[in-house]
Structures are given as C-alpha cells and as structure tokens.
Coordinates of C-alpha atoms and ligand atoms in Angstrom, one line a residue:
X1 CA -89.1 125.2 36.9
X2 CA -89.2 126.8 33.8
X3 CA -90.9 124.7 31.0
X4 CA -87.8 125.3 28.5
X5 CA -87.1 121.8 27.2
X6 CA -88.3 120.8 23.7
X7 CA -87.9 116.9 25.1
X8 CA -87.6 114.8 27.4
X9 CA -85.6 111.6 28.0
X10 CA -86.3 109.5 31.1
X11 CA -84.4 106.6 31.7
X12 CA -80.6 107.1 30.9
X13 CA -79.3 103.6 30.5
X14 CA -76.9 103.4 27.2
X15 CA -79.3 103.7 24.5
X16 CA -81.3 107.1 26.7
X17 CA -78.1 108.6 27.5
X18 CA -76.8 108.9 23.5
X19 CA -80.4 109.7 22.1
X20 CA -80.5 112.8 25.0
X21 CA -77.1 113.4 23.7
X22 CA -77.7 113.5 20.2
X23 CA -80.9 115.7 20.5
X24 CA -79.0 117.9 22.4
X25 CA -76.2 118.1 20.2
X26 CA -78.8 118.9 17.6
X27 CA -80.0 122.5 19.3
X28 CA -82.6 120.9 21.6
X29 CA -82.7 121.6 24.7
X30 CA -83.3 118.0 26.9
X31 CA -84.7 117.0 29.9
X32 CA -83.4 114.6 31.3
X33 CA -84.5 112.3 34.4
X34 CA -83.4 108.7 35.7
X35 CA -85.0 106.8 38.2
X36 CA -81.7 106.7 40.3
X37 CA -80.4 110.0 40.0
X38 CA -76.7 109.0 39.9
X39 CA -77.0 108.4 36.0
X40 CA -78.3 112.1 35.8
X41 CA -75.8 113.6 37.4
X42 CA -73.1 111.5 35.7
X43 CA -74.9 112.9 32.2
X44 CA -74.6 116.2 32.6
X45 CA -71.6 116.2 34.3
X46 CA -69.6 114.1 31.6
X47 CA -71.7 115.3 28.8
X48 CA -73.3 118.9 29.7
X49 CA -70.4 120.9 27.8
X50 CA -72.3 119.5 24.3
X51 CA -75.7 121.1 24.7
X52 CA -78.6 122.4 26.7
X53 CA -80.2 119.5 29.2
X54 CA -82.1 120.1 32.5
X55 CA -81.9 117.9 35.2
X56 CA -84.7 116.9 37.0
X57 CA -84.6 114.6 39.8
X58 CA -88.3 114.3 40.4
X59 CA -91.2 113.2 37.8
X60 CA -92.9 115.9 38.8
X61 CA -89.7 118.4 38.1
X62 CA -88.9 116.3 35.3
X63 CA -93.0 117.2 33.3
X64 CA -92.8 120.6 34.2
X65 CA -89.5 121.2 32.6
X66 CA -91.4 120.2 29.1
X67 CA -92.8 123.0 27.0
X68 CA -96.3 121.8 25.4
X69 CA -97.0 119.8 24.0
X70 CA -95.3 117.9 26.2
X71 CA -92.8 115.0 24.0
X72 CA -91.8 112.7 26.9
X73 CA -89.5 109.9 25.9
X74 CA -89.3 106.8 27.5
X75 CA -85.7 104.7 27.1
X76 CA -86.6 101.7 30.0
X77 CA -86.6 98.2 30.0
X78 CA -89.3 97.0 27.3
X79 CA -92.4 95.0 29.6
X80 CA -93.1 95.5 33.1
X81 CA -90.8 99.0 33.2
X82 CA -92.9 100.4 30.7
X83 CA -95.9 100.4 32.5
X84 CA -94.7 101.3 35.6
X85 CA -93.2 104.7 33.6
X86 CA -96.4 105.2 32.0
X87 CA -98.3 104.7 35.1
X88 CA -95.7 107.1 37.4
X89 CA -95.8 110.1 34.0
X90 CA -99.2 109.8 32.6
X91 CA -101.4 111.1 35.4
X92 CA -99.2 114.6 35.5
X93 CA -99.6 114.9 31.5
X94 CA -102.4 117.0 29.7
X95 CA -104.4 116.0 26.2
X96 CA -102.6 116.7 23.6
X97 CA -98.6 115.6 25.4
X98 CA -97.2 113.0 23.7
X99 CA -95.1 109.9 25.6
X100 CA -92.4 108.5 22.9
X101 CA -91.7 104.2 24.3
X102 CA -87.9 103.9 21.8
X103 CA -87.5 100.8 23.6
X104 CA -88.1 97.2 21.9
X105 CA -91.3 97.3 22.8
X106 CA -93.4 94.3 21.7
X107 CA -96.1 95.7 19.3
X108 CA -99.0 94.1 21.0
X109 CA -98.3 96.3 24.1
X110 CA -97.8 99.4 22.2
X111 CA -101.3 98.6 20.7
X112 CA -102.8 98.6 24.4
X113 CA -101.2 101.6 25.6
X114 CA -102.1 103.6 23.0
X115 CA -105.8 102.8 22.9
X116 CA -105.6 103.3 26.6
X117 CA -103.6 107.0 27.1
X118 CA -105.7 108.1 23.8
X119 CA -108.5 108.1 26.0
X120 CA -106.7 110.8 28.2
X121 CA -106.2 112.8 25.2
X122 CA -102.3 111.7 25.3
X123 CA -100.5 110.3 22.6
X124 CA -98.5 107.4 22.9
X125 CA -96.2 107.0 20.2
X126 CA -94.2 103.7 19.7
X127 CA -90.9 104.4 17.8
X128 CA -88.7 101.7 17.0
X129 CA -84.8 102.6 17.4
X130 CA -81.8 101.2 15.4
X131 CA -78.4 101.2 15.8
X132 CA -77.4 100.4 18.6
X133 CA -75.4 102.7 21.3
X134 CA -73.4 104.2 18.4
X135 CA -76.3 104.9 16.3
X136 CA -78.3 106.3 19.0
X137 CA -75.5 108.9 19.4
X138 CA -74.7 109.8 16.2
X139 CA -77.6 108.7 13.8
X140 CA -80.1 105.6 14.3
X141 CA -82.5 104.6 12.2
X142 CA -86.3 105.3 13.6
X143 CA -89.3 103.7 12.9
X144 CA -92.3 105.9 14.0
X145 CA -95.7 104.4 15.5
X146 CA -98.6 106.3 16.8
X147 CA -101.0 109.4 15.2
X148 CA -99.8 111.5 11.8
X149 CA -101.4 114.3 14.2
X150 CA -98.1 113.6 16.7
X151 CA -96.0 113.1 13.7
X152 CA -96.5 116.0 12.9
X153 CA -94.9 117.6 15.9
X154 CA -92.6 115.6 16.4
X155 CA -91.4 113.9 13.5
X156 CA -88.9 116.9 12.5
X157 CA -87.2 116.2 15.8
X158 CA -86.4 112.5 15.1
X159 CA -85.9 113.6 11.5
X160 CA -83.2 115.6 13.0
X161 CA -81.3 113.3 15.0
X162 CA -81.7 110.3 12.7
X163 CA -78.9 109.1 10.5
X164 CA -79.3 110.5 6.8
X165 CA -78.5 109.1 3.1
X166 CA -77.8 111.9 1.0
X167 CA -79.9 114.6 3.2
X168 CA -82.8 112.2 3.5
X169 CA -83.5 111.1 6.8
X170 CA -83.4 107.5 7.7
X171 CA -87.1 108.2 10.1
X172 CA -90.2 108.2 8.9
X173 CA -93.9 107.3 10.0
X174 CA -94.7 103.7 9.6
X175 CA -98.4 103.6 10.2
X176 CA -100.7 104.0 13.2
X177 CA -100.6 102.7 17.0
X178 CA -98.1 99.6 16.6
X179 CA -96.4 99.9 13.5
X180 CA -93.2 101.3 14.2
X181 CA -92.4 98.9 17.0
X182 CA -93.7 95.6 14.3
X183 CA -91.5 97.0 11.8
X184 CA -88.6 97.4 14.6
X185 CA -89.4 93.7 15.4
X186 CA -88.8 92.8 11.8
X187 CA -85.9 94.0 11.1
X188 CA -84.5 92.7 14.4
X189 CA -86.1 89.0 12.9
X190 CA -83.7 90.5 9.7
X191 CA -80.7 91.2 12.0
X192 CA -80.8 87.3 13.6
X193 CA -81.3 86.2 9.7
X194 CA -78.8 87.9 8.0
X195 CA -76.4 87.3 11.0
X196 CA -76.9 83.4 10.8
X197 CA -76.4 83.6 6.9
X198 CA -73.0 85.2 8.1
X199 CA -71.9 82.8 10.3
X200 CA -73.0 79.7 8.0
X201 CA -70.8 81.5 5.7
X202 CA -68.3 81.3 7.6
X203 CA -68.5 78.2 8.6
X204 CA -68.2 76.7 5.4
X205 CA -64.9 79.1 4.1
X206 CA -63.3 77.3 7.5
X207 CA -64.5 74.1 7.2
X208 CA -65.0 73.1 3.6
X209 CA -61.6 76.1 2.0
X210 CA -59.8 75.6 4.7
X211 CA -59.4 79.0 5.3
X212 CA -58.4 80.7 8.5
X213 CA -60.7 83.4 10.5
X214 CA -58.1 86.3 9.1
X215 CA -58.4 84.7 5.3
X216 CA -62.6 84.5 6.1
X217 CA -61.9 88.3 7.1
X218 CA -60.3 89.0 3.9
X219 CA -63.1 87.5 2.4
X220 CA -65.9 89.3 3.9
X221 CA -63.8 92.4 3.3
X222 CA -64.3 91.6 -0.4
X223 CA -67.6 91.1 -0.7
X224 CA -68.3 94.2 1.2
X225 CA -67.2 96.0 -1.7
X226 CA -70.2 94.2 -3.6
X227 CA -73.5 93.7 -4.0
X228 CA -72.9 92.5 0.1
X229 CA -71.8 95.8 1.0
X230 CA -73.5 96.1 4.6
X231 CA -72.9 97.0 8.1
X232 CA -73.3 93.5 9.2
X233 CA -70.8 91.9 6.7
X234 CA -67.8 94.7 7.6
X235 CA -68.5 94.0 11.3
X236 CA -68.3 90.4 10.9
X237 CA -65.0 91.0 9.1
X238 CA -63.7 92.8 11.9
X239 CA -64.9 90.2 14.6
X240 CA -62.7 87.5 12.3
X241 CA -59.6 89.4 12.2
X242 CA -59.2 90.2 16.0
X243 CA -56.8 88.8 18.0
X244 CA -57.6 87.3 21.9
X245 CA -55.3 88.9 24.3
X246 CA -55.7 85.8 26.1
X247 CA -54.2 83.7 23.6
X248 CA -53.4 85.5 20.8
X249 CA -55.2 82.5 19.1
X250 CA -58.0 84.1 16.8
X251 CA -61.0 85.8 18.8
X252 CA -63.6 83.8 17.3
X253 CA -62.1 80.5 18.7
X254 CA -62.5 81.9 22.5
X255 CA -65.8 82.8 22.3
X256 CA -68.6 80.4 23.8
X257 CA -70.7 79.8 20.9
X258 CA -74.0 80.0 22.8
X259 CA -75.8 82.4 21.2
X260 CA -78.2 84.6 23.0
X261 CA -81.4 86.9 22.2
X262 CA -83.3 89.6 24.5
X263 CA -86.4 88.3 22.4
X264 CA -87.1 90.4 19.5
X265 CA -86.0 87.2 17.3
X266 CA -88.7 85.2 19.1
X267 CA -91.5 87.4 18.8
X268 CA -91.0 87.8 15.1
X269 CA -91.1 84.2 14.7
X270 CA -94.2 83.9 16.9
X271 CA -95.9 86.7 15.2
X272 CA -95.6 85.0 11.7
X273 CA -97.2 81.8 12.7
X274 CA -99.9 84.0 13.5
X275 CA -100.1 85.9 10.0
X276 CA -99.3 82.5 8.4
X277 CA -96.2 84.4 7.0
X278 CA -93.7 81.8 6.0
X279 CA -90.6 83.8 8.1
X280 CA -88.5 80.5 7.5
X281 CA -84.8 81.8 7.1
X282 CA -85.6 84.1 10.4
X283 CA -87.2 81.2 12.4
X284 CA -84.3 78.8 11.5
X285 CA -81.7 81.3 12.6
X286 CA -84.0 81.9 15.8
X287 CA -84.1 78.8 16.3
X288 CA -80.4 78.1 15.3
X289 CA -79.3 80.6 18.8
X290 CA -81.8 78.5 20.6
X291 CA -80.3 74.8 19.4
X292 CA -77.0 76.8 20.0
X293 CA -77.7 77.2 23.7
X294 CA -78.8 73.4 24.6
X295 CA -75.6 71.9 25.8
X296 CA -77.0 68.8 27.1
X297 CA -78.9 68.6 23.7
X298 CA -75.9 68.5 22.0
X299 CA -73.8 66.6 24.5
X300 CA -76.7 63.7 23.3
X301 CA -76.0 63.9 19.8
X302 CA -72.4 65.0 19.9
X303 CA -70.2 62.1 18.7
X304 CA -72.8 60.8 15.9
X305 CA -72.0 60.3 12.3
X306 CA -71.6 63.3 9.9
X307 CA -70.6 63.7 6.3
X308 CA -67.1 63.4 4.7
X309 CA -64.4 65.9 4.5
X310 CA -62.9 66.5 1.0
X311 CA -60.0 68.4 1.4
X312 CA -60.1 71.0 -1.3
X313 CA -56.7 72.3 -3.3
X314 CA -56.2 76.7 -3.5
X315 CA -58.3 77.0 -6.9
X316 CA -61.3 74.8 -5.4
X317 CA -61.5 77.1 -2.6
X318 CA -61.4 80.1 -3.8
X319 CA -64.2 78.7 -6.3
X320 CA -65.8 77.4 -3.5
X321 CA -65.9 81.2 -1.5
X322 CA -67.3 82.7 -4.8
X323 CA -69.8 80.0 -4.5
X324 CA -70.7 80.8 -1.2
X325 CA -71.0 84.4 -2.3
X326 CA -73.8 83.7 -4.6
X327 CA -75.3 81.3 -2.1
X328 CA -75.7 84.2 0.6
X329 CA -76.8 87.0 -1.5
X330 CA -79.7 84.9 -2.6
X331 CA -80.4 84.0 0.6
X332 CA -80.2 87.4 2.0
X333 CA -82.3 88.2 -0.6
X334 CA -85.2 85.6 0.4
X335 CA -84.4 86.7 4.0
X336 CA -85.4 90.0 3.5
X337 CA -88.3 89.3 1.1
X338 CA -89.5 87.5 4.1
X339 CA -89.7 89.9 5.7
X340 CA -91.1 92.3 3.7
X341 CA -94.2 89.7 3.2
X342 CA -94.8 89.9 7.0
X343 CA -95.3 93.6 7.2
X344 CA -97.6 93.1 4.2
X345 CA -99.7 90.8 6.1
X346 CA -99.4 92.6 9.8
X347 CA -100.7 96.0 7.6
X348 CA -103.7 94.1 6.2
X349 CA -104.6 92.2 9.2
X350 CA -104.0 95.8 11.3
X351 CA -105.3 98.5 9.2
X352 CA -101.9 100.4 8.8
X353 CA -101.0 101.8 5.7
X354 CA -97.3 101.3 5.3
X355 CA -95.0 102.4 2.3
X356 CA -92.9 99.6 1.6
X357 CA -90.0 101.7 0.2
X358 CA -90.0 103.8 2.7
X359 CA -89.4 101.6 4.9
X360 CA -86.5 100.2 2.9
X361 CA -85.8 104.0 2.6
X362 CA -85.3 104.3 6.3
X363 CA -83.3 101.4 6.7
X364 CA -80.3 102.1 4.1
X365 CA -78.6 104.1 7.5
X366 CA -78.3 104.2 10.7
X367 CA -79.8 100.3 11.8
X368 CA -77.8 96.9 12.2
X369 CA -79.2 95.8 8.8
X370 CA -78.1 98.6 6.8
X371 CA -77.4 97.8 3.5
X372 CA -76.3 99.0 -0.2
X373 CA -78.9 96.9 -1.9
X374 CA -81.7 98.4 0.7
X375 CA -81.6 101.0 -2.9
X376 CA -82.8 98.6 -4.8
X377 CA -85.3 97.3 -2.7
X378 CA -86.3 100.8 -2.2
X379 CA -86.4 101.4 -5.7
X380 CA -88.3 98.6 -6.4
X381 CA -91.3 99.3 -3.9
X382 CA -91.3 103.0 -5.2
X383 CA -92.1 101.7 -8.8
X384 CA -94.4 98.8 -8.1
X385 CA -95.5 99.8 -4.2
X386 CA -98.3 96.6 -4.3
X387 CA -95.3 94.4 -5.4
X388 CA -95.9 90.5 -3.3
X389 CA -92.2 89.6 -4.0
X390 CA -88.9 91.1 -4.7
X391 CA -88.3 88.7 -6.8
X392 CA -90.2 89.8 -9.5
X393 CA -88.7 92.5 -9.7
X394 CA -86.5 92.2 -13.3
X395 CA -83.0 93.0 -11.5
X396 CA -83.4 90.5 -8.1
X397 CA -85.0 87.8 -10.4
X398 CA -81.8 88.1 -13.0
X399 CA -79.8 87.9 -10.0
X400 CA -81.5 85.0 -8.2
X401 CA -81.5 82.9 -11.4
X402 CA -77.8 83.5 -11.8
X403 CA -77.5 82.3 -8.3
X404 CA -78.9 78.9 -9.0
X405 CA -76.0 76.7 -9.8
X406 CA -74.0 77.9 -6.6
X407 CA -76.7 78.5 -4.3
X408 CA -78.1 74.8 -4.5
X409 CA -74.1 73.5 -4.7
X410 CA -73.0 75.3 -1.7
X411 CA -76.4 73.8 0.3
X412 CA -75.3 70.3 -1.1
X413 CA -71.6 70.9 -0.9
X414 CA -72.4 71.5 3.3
X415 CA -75.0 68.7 3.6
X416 CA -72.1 66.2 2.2
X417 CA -70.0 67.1 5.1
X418 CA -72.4 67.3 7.9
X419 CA -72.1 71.4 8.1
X420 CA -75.1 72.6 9.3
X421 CA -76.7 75.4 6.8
X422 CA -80.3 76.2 8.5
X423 CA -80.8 79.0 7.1
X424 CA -79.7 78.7 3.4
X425 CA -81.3 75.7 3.3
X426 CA -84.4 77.1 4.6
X427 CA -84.2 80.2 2.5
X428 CA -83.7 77.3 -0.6
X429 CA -86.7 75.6 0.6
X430 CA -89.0 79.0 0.4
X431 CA -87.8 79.8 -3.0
X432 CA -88.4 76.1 -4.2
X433 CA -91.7 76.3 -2.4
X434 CA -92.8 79.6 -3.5
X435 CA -92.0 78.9 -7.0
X436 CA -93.5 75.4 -7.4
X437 CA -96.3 74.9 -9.6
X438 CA -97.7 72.4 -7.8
X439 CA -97.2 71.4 -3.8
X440 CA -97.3 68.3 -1.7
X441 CA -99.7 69.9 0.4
X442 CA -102.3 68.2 -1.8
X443 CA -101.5 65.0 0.4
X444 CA -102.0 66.2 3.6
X445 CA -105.5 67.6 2.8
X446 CA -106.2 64.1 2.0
X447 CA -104.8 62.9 5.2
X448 CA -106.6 65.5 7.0
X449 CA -109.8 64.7 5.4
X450 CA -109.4 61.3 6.0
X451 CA -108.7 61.2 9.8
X452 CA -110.9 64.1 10.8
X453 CA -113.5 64.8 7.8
X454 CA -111.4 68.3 7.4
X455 CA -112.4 68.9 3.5
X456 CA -110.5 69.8 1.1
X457 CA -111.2 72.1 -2.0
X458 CA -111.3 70.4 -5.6
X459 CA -108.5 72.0 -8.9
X460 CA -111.2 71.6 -10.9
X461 CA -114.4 72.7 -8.8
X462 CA -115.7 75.1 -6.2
X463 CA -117.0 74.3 -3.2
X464 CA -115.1 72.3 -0.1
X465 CA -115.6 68.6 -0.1
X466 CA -115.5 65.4 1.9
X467 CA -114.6 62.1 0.7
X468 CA -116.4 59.1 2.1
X469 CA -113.5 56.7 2.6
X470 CA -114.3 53.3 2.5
X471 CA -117.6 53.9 1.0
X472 CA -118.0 53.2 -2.5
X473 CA -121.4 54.4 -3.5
X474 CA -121.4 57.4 -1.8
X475 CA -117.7 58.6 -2.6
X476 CA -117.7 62.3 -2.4
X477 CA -120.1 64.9 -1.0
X478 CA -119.7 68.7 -1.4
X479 CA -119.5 70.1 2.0
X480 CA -119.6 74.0 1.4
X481 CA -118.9 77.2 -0.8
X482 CA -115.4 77.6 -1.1
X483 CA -113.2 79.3 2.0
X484 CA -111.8 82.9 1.2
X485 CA -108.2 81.9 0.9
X486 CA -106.4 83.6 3.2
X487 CA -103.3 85.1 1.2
X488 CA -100.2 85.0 4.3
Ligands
6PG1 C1 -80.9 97.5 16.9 C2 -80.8 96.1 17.5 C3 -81.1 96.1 18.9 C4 -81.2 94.7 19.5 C5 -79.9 94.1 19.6 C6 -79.9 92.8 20.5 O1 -81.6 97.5 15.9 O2 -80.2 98.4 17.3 O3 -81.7 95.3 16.8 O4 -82.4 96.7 19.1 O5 -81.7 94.9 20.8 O6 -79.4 93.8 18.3 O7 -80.6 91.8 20.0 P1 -80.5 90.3 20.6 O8 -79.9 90.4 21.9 O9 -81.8 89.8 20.6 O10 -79.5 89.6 19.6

C-alpha cells in the first residue's frame, strides 16, 4: 500500500467517523480503520463521494497507508480500549510517528502513555475534543496535549478542521503530556455546572412564576440574546419547547429525570480535592446527577416537609425571571472562575505552561460550553495573564456587584419553598467565602489542635503552635517555622 494518507483515524464509532469526515472534507487524505470492518465499509461507502480516505482492514495496512511522520488517531473507548490500541499500533510505528488519543481520556493516563511511547521515540499526543457529533463534523473545539515538537506538525491539521471565530481557530496547544485532556476534563466539570445552573433555572420559572416549559423557552430564548448568549442556554430552549409525540404533553415532563455521566464530571471533582481547588458549583451539580439517580434515596425522604408556595401574580414573575437572570450569570460566572482556578493549580503542580486566554480563546466555538462572554474572559486573561480571579477584573466585578440583590433573593426566594438550588447556592457560598475577611475556619484549627495536637499558626506571629489545653502554666508552645501555604 502506498503511504498516501496525511492521517489516520482508527476506531469509527460517531465521534471517529465525523472527525475522518471533516479532515477529509478539508483536502486530507484519511485513513481510516475499525476494528470490525463493517463500520469501514459503511464510511466510505456512505461518505467516500466527500473526500479522499483509504481503507484498511488490517493494522498493519492501516500504518502503512500513513506518510511520515506517521499522525495516527485514536477515536476508542477512553480506558482499557486505549491501551489495547496503543499496544496493537505502537510496535509497527517508528520515532518520530505521532499517535493522537481525541477520546476523554482521563489525564493521568495520558501522562503514563506519553512517558512510556516517548521512550520509543513516538509521540503520544492527548487532544481533548468538543462538540459533540456535530462539532466533530463540522468544527469542534480541540484542546492539544503532548510536545510543541508534534505541534508543530500537526497542529495546522487540527487548526484546519477546528471550528473558527472570526478566522481564528478554536485549537491550540495547551501545554505538555496531559494538558489538553485536564483542560478537556474541565470544561466537561463546566458543561455539568453550567447545565445544572440551567435546570435550577428552570426550575424555579416553573415552580416559583408559574410558568410553563414553552413560557421557560421563551425565556431562555431571551436571555440568549444577552450577556447569556451560549450554546447551552439556546439548546435548553429548544429541549423546553418540544412536544412528546407520545403525549403531546411537554417533552420535559416524559423524561426520567435520572441524570447520568460517562465520568468526566467525576474526575473533575476528584481531581480538585486533590489540588485543594474549591470546584464547588461543579461538584454540587456532579453530585446533583448522582442524588438524581438514588431512587430509593429519595423514595426515603420523599413525602417530608418543604417550604411554602406563594403563588406569585404576572408582574411578580416576570420580576422574579429577571431575578433569576442575574442569579445565573453570576453563578455562571463563579462556575467558570472555578474552573479557571483549577487549571491554575493543575499547571503549577504539573509544570505546564498554559495561556489562560487562550484557552478561553479556544473555547468561544465549536464545544458544549461555548459562549459570548468566553470574549471577555479571554480578554481579561490577555491583559492581566497572572490574573487569580475573574472577578477582579473591573467589568465581571461591576457585574457581580450588580447581581447582589437578586442573586442572594433568588437563593432565599428557592430555600423558602423547598426548591432545591445546589449549585447557586454553592456558587453563593464560594463568593461569600472567597470574599470574607475573615473565616470560621479559625475554629476548627482549634478543634483540630485540641483533639489531635494538629497546630495551628498565630495572626499575629510566625511559627505553628500547640496549645496545652487544660494546662495553665504551660499554655502555648511554639511547635515549628511556619508551613509554606499552599495557595489551591
Ligand atoms: C463535549 C462533551 C462530551 C461529553 C458529553 C457527555 O465536549 O463534546 O463534553 O465530551 O462526553 O457531554 O458527558 P456526560 O455523559 O458525562 O454528561
């Protein structure tokens, strides 16, 4: 076989088919290879009138259709599949080829097989994908791991095919080894967020205005012509509006409201406790799928007493919604800053050097969290790159501070009537935390010290102390220098 193709895409589920699709609609010629050769032959046969692929039904067929250096691109099953692929591909690779995992790989993993295939000489780049089937056809968003030396080969190619916001590409390189798949996992701890901020929004136009899911679409619809204007907001619109051809009763009211995840959620949340970075909006909306899924959980508590309902009159409501407009922006906003904090810590705890406004750059197209403000946020990392907070930034903390009033009314308005609000509450509690001059926390380094002799550092000394409770004449004793605080 002749070695013609400028990459290759094995594994042709959804998501491998559309990205072999889009590079071949973009000049490239594709190899293409499936473990069960039906999918193969369906591609080429549906799909080979839009560009140049090459079939191969063998591994072996499949490398040496590959020009060098060889870009190889993996689309399987994150875990277990992975390996396997690497394991079957690497061993008929040379230095220098370059194996591309755009699954949701978790970053840990992406770590190991780097360090191991860049002792073969191969580089093994983990690229985070967004977008979905549709944006893998016509435009995803792509987060790029691995070496700036395979970047540099391939990078034009995802440029290509990635979606663009006024002729800049929504694809960049996000750091070395891991990074592209941890800021993939981010954004997908984003996507659970900002989708639980959603549905808590729309929970409350239903329960508290009265309003129906088509009214709650008009809604949405509004906003989406705002400061809200995102992919995630017009979608949800469009989910309210339609009609069950079951019933004809609205969709929203048919659906099982067990929420699931394939993960990505999880591992954000689990990652954080380990950078100590206070993900709190995206852990209570993790969390709020997982409470969602325990029937006999809530089989236990169903029945138990809630709040009041106050009936509210036109005017009230539509108050109410612009309330609740305020309340989710500034939520979103903490959501995001959130996450923004997290890839700060992962880069200082992993050595990667990642541009914050790029990646807000890359993420204004082509992902599920695509958004108009994403600009701004850009825009604000581009002028102060070392920035710890959004919200210092002089437009978000005018914005935020006009959000006050209806941001802390809609929480209380929800928590009077027993409407659960997990994650503007918790994005409440980070912004009252964050801002507070002085925490409770004081207390339990007391209570730590006193059960278990933990220390605790002194406002107005160095050093880490103990306190002798109990004993009066020997009250205090300075235990040590003061710990490096650790800044998460
Ligand atoms: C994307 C999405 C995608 C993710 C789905 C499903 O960026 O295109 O994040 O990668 O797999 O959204 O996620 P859950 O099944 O965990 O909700």
């Amino acid at each position: 076989m002749q070695a013609t193709a400028h990459i290759g895409v094995t594994g042709l589920g959804v998501m491998g088919r559309n990205l072999a699709r889009n590079f071949a609609r973009h000049g490239y010629t594709v190899a293409v290879h499936n473990r069960s050769a039906f999918r193969t032959r369906a591609l080429t046969e549906e799909f080979g009138h839009e560009g140049a692929f090459v079939p191969a039904r063998t591994a072996e067929e499949f490398v040496a259709a590959l020009e060098r250096p060889r870009r190889l691109m993996i689309m399987v099953q994150a875990g277990a599949a992975t390996d396997a692929v690497i394991e079957e591909f690497a061993p008929l690779l040379e230095p220098g080829d370059m194996i591309i995992d755009g699954g949701n790989a978790h970053f840990a993993d992406t770590r190991r097989r780097e360090a191991v295939l860049k002792e073969r000489g191969i580089h093994f780049v983990g690229t985070g994908i967004s977008g979905g089937e549709e944006g893998a056809l016509n435009g995803p968003s792509i987060m790029v791991g691995g070496s700036a030396e395979a970047y540099a080969v391939l990078g034009p190619m995802l440029e290509d095919i990635s979606a663009k916001v006024d002729g800049e590409p929504c694809c960049a390189h996000i750091g070395s080894d891991g990074a592209g798949h941890f800021v993939k996992m981010v954004h997908n701890g984003i996507e659970y967020a900002d989708m639980q901020l959603l549905a808590e929004a729309y929970d409350l136009l239903r329960q508290v205005a009265g309003y129906s899911p088509g009214e709650i679409a008009d809604v949405f619809r509004t906003w989406n012509s705002g400061r809200l204007d995102s992919y995630l907001v017009q979608i949800s619109a469009e989910v309210l509006a339609h009609t069950d051809a079951h019933t004809g009763g609205p969709f929203v009211d048919v659906v099982a409201d067990a929420a699931g995840q394939k993960g990505t959620g999880r591992w954000t949340v689990q990652t954080a406790l380990d950078l100590a970075a206070p993900v709190t909006a995206i852990a209570q909306a993790t969390f709020a799928r997982a409470a969602s899924g325990r029937r006999a959980l809530r089989a236990a508590y169903r029945g138990l007493p809630g709040g009041v309902q106050v009936p509210l009159n036109g005017t009230e409501a539509a108050r109410f919604a612009s309330r609740v407009e305020s309340a989710l922006y500034a939520s979103k906003v903490i959501a995001y800053d959130q996450g923004w904090t997290m890839i700060q810590s992962a880069a200082a705890e992993y050595g990667w050097d990642i541009d914050l406004a790029t990646v807000a750059r890359i993420w204004r197209d082509g992902c599920i969290i695509r958004a108009a403000f994403l600009d701004r946020v850009r825009a604000a990392y581009t002028a102060d790159p070392a920035m710890n907070s959004l919200l210092v930034e002089k437009g978000f903390a005018e914005e935020i501070a006009q959000a006050q009033v209806p941001w802390r009314e809609t929480i209380a308005s929800a928590t009077r009537r027993g409407i659960p609000v997990p994650a503007f509450s918790a994005a409440l509690a980070s912004y009252d935390t964050l801002r507070a001059e002085r925490l409770p926390t004081a207390l339990i380094q007391g209570q730590r010290d006193f059960f278990g002799a933990h220390t605790y550092g002194r406002v107005d000394r160095s050093g880490t102390f103990h306190t002798h409770w109990g004993e009066s004449e020997r009250p205090e004793t300075r235990t040590g220098e003061s710990p490096a605080g650790k800044e998460g």
